[in-house]
PDB file of N, CA and C in Angstrom:
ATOM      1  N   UNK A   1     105.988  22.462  62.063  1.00 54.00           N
ATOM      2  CA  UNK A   1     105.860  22.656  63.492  1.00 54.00           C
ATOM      3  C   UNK A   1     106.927  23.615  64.025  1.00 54.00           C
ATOM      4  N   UNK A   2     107.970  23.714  63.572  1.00 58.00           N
ATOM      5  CA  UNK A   2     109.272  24.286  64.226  1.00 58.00           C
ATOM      6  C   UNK A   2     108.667  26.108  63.584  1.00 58.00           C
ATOM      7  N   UNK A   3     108.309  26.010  62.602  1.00 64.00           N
ATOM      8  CA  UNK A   3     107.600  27.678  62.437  1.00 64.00           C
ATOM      9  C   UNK A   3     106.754  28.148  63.284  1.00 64.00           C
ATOM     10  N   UNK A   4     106.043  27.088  63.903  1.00 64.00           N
ATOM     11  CA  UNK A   4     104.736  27.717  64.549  1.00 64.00           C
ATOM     12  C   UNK A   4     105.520  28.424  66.096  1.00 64.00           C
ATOM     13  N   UNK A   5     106.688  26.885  66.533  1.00 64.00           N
ATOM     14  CA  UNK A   5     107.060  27.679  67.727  1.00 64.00           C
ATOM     15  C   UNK A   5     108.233  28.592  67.273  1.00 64.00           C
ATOM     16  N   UNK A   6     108.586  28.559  66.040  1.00 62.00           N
ATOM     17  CA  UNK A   6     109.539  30.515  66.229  1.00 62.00           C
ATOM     18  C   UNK A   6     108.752  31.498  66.466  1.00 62.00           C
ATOM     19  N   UNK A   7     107.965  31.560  66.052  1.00 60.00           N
ATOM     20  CA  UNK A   7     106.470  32.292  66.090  1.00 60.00           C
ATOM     21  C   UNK A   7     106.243  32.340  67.114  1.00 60.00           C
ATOM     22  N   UNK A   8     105.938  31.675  68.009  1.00 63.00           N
ATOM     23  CA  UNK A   8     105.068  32.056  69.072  1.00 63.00           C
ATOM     24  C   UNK A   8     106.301  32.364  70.385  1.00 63.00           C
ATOM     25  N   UNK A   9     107.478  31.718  70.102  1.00 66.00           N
ATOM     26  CA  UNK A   9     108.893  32.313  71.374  1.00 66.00           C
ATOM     27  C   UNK A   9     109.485  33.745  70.463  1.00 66.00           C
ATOM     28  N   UNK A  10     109.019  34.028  68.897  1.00 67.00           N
ATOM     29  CA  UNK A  10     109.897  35.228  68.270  1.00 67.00           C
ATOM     30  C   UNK A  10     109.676  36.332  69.591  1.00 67.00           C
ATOM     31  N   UNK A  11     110.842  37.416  69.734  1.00 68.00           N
ATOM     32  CA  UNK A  11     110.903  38.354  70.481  1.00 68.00           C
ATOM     33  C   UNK A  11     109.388  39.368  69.324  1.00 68.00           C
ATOM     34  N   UNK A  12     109.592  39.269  68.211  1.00 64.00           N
ATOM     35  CA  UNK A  12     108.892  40.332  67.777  1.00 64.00           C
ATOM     36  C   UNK A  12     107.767  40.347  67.459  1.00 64.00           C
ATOM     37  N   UNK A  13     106.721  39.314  68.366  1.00 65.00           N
ATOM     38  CA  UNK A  13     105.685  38.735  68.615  1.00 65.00           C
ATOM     39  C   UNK A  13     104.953  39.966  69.416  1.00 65.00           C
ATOM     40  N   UNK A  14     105.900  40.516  70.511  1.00 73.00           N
ATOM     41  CA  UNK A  14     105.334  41.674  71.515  1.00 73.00           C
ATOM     42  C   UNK A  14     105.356  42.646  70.625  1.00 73.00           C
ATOM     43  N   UNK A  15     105.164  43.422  69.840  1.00 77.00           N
ATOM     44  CA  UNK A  15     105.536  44.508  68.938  1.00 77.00           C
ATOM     45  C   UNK A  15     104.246  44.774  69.043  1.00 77.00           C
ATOM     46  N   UNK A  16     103.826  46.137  69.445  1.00 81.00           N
ATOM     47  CA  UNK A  16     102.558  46.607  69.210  1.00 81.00           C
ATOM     48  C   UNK A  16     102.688  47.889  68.617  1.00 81.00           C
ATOM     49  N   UNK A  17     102.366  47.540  67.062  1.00 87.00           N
ATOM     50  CA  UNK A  17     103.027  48.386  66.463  1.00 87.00           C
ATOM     51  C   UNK A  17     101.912  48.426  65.331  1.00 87.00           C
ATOM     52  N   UNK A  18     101.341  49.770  64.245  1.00 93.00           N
ATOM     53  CA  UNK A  18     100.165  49.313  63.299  1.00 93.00           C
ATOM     54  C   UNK A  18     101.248  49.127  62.009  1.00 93.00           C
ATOM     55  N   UNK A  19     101.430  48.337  61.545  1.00 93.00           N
ATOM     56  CA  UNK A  19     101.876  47.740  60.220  1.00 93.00           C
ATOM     57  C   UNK A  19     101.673  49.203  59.394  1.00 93.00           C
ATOM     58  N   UNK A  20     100.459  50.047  58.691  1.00 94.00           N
ATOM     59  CA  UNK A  20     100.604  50.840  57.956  1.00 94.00           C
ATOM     60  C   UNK A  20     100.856  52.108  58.559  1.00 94.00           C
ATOM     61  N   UNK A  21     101.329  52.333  60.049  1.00 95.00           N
ATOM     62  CA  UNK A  21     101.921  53.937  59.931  1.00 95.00           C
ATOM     63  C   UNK A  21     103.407  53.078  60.266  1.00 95.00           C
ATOM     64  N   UNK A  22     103.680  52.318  60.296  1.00 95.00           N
ATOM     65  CA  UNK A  22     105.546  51.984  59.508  1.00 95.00           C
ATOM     66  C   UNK A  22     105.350  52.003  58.543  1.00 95.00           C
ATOM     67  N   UNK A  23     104.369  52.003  57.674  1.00 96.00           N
ATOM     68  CA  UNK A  23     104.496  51.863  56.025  1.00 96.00           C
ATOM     69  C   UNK A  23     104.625  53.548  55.389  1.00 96.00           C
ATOM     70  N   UNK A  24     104.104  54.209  56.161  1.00 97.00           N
ATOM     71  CA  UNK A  24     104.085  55.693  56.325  1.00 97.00           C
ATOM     72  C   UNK A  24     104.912  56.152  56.740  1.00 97.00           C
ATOM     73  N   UNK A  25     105.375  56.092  58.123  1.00 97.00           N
ATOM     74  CA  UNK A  25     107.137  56.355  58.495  1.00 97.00           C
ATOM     75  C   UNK A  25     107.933  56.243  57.664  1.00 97.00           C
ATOM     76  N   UNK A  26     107.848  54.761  56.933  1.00 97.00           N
ATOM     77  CA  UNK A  26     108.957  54.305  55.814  1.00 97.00           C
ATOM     78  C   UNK A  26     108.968  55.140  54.624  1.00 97.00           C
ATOM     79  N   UNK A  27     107.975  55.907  54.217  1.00 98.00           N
ATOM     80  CA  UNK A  27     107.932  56.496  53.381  1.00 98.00           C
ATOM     81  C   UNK A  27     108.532  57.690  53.744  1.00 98.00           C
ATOM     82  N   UNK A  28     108.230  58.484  54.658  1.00 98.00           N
ATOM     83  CA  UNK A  28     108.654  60.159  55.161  1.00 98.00           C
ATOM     84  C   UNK A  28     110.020  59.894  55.162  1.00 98.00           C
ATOM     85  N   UNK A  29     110.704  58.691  55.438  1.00 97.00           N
ATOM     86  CA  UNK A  29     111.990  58.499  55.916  1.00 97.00           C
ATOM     87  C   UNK A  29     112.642  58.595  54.115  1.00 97.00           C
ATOM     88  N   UNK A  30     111.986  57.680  53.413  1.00 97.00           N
ATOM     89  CA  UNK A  30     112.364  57.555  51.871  1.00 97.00           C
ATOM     90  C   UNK A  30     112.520  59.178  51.115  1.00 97.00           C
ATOM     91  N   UNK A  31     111.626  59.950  51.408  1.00 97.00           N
ATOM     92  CA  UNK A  31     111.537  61.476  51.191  1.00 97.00           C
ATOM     93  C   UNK A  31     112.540  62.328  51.834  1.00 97.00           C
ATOM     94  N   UNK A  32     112.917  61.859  53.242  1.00 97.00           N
ATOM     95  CA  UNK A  32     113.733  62.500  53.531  1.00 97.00           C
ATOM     96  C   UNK A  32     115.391  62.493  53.208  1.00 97.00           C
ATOM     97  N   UNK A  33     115.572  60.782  52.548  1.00 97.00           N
ATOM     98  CA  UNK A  33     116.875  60.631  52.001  1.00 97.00           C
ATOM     99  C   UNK A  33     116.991  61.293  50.747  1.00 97.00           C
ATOM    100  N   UNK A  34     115.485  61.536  49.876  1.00 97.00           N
ATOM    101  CA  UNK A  34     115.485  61.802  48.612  1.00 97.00           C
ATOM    102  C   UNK A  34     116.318  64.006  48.822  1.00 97.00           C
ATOM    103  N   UNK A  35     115.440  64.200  49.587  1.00 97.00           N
ATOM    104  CA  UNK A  35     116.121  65.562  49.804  1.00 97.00           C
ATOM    105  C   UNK A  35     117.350  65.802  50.300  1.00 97.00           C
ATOM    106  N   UNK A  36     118.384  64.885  51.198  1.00 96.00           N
ATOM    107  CA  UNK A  36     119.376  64.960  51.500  1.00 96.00           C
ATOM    108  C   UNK A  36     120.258  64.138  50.165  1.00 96.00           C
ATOM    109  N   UNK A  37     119.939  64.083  48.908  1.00 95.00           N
ATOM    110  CA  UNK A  37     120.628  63.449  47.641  1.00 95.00           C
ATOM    111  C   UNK A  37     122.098  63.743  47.717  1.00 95.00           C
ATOM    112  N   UNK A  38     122.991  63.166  47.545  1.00 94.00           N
ATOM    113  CA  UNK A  38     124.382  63.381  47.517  1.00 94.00           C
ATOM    114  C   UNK A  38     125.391  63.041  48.369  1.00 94.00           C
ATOM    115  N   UNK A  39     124.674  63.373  49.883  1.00 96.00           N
ATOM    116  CA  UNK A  39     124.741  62.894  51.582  1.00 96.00           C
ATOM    117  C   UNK A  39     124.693  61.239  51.204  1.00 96.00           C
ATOM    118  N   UNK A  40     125.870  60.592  51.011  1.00 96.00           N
ATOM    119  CA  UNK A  40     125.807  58.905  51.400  1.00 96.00           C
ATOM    120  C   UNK A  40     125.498  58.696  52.395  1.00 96.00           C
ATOM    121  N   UNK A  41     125.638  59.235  53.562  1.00 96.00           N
ATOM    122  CA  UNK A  41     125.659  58.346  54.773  1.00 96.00           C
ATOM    123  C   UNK A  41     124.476  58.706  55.245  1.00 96.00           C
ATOM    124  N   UNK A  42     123.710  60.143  54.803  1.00 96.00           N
ATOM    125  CA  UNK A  42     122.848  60.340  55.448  1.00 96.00           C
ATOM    126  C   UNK A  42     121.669  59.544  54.776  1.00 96.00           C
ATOM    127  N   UNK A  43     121.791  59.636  53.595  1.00 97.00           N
ATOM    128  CA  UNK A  43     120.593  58.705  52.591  1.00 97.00           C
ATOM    129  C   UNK A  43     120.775  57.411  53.056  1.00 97.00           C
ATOM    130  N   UNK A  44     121.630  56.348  53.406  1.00 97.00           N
ATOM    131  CA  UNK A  44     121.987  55.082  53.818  1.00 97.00           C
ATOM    132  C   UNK A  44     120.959  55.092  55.242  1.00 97.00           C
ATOM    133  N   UNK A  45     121.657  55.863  56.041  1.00 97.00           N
ATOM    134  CA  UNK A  45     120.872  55.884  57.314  1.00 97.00           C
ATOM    135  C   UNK A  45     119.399  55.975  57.231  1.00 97.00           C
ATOM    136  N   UNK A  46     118.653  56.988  56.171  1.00 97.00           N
ATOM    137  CA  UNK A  46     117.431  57.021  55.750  1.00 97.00           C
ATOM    138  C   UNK A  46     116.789  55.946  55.355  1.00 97.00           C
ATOM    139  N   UNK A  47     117.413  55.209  54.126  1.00 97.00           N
ATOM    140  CA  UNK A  47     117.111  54.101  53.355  1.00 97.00           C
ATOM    141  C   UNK A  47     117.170  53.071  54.222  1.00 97.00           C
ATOM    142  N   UNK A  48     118.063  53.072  54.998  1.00 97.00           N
ATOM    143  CA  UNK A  48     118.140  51.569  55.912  1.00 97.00           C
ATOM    144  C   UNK A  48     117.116  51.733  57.155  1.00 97.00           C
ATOM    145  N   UNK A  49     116.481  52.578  57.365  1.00 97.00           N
ATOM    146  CA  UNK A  49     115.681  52.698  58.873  1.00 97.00           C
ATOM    147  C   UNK A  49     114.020  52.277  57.810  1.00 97.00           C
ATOM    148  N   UNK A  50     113.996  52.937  56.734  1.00 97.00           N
ATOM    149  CA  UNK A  50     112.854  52.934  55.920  1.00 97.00           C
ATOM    150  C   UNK A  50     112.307  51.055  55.880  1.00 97.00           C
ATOM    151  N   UNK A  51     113.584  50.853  55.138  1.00 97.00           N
ATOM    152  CA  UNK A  51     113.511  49.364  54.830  1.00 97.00           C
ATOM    153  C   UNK A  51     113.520  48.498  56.302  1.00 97.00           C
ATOM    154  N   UNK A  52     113.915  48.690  57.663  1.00 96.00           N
ATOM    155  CA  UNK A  52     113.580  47.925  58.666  1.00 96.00           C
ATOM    156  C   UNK A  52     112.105  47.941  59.274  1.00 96.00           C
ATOM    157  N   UNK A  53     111.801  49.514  58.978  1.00 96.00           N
ATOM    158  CA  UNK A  53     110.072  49.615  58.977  1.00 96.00           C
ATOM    159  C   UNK A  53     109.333  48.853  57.889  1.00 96.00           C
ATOM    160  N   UNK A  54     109.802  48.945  57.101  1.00 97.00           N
ATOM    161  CA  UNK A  54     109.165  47.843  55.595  1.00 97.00           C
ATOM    162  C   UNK A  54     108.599  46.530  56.087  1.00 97.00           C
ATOM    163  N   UNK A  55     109.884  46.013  56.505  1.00 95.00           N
ATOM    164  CA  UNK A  55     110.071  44.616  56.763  1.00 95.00           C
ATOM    165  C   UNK A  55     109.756  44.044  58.126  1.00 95.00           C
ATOM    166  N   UNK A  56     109.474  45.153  59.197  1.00 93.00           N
ATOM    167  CA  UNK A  56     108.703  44.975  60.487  1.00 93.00           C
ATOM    168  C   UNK A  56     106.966  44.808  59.912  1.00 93.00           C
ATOM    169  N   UNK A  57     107.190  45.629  59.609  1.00 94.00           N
ATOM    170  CA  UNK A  57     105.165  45.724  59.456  1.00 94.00           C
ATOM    171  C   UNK A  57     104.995  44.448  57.992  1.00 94.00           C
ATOM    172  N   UNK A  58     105.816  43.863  57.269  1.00 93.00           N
ATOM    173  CA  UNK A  58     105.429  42.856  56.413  1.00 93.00           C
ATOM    174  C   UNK A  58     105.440  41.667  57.727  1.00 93.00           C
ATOM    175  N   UNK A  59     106.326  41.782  57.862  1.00 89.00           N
ATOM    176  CA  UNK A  59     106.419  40.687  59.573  1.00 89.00           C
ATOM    177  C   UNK A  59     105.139  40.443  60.343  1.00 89.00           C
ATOM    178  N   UNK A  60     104.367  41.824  60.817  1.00 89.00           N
ATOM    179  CA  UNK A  60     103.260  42.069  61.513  1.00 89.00           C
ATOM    180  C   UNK A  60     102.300  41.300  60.822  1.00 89.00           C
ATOM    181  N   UNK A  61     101.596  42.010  59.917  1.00 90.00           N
ATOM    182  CA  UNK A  61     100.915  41.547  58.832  1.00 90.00           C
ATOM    183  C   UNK A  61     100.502  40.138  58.415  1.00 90.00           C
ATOM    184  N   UNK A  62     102.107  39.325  58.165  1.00 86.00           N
ATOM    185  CA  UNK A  62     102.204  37.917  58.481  1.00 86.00           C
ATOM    186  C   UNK A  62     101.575  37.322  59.438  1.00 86.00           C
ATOM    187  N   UNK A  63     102.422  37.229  60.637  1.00 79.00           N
ATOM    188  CA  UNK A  63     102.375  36.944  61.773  1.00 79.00           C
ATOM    189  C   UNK A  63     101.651  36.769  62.696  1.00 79.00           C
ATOM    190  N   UNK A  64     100.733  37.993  62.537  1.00 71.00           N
ATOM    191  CA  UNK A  64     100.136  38.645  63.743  1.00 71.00           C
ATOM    192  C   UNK A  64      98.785  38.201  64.004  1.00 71.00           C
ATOM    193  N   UNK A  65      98.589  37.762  65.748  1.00 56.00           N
ATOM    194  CA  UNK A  65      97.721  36.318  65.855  1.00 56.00           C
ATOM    195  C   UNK A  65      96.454  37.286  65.784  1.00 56.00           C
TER     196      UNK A  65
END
């Protein structure tokens, strides 16, 4: 019971968002760290925005009434 209402009070319930063009974003973003190779901070910043799109649209997917 306590899942159903995180779920239904989660903030990221309003997200109107399509699950596979974050899966697509996440990718252009993955390509774009791959070409900046060497750049830590810039590949980090890449890799980490990729993987929050990942894990939004697995969220959606789940979730989504």
């Amino acid at each position: 019971m306590a899942g159903i209402l995180a779920r239904l009070t989660s903030p990221l319930r309003h997200i109107d968002a399509d699950p596979d063009e974050l899966v697509g974003e996440a990718y252009r973003l993955l390509k774009e760290a791959e070409r900046n190779h060497g750049v830590w901070a810039v590949m980090t910043a890449y890799t980490g925005m990729a993987t929050v799109k990942i894990q939004l649209a697995q969220y959606l997917r789940e979730h989504r009434d």
